Phi, psi and omega in degrees: 000132176228132176253128177239119178275119181202184183248123183297339179270359179267115179301321182295316179298314183291318178297323178297320179296326181293340182291350179282000180086042182293130177254332181222151178232134168241116184268093175274344191296126178191146161278130194224016183253117187302312183300318180293327179293330178287323179288321181206106184280344186307307181299331181287317177293320183296306184287311189284326182263298181297318180299320178295319179297317178297317181292320178296317179297317180295322178296321179293317180296322182276355180055049178293154184281323182215146179225110176260119179261113184274118182236201189222155176285351180292344176295340181277351182086209184264141178260147177291191182288343179227167176092185180206155175287148173236173178296343179267357181297138179291152177278122180223065183298148185232010177216162176304322178299305184293329177294320179293324178287323176297319178299317180293327175298316179298319178299315181300314179296322181294322179292331174288314184291317186279316188251354181076016177293135184282076184264136174234133180251134173244137179240112186255161172272187186299127178271153169212162179148185184299146172067015179294144182301135190291358176282345182284159190304308187292307178295326179294318178297315180298311183297315181296317182294317180296325181273003178075020179268167177294145179262128184268130174233126183291132177059227179268002177078007184265002174299130183263132175230151172264131186255131186232123179293142186300325180291325175293321177299313180297325176297319178294320179294318178298321178297318178297319180296315187280319190237358182289156179266122179306139182093348180261165172232153185227125175277133180240116182230170182253351183066030182232076182275128179215151169285157177302324180296319178298319179297313182295317180296322179294316178298314181297322178296318178294318181290329175300329180277319187278313180230073188300338179294000000 
């Protein structure tokens, strides 16, 4: 294992990393918080779009065997009260974050089509699990509730999301890396659809039992 601290948008940093004899790339790197993207879209375009382009170019130069581009189901936009997204669903991003990820998805597919790079795209639903950054809904709700602060719910809380444990997501990504078909994309979900309000109410009920104070 080697850790290299660098900037995904720096060609020099990325090329230096490739000198380690990289055979496969999984691109997890992304700015991923919708609210922050609305406040300032710049970092999202820089990391998610430019960073992906730099990484794709470096992968092509290094002749890597496989490139898995990790994306999100938010590129599909909003889903109605019924149904589910499929790999054939049109991309209809509705925030600067999801637009930047949709752009990076297009780049990934284009590098496969134009240069023959063995790119596979995965689109996952909302992740949760250990060590998640505290700006996300589940850890933020837990931290605020434990500290006796107000719990924030966006809008009326009726937005529906499918929740996917991070370890299940990683299993899906590994499957895509090992057995996926270059040029294809794969949706990875948890089959756990809940409104944001349901998630928050469930967390609060559990915390009332565990830390009633």
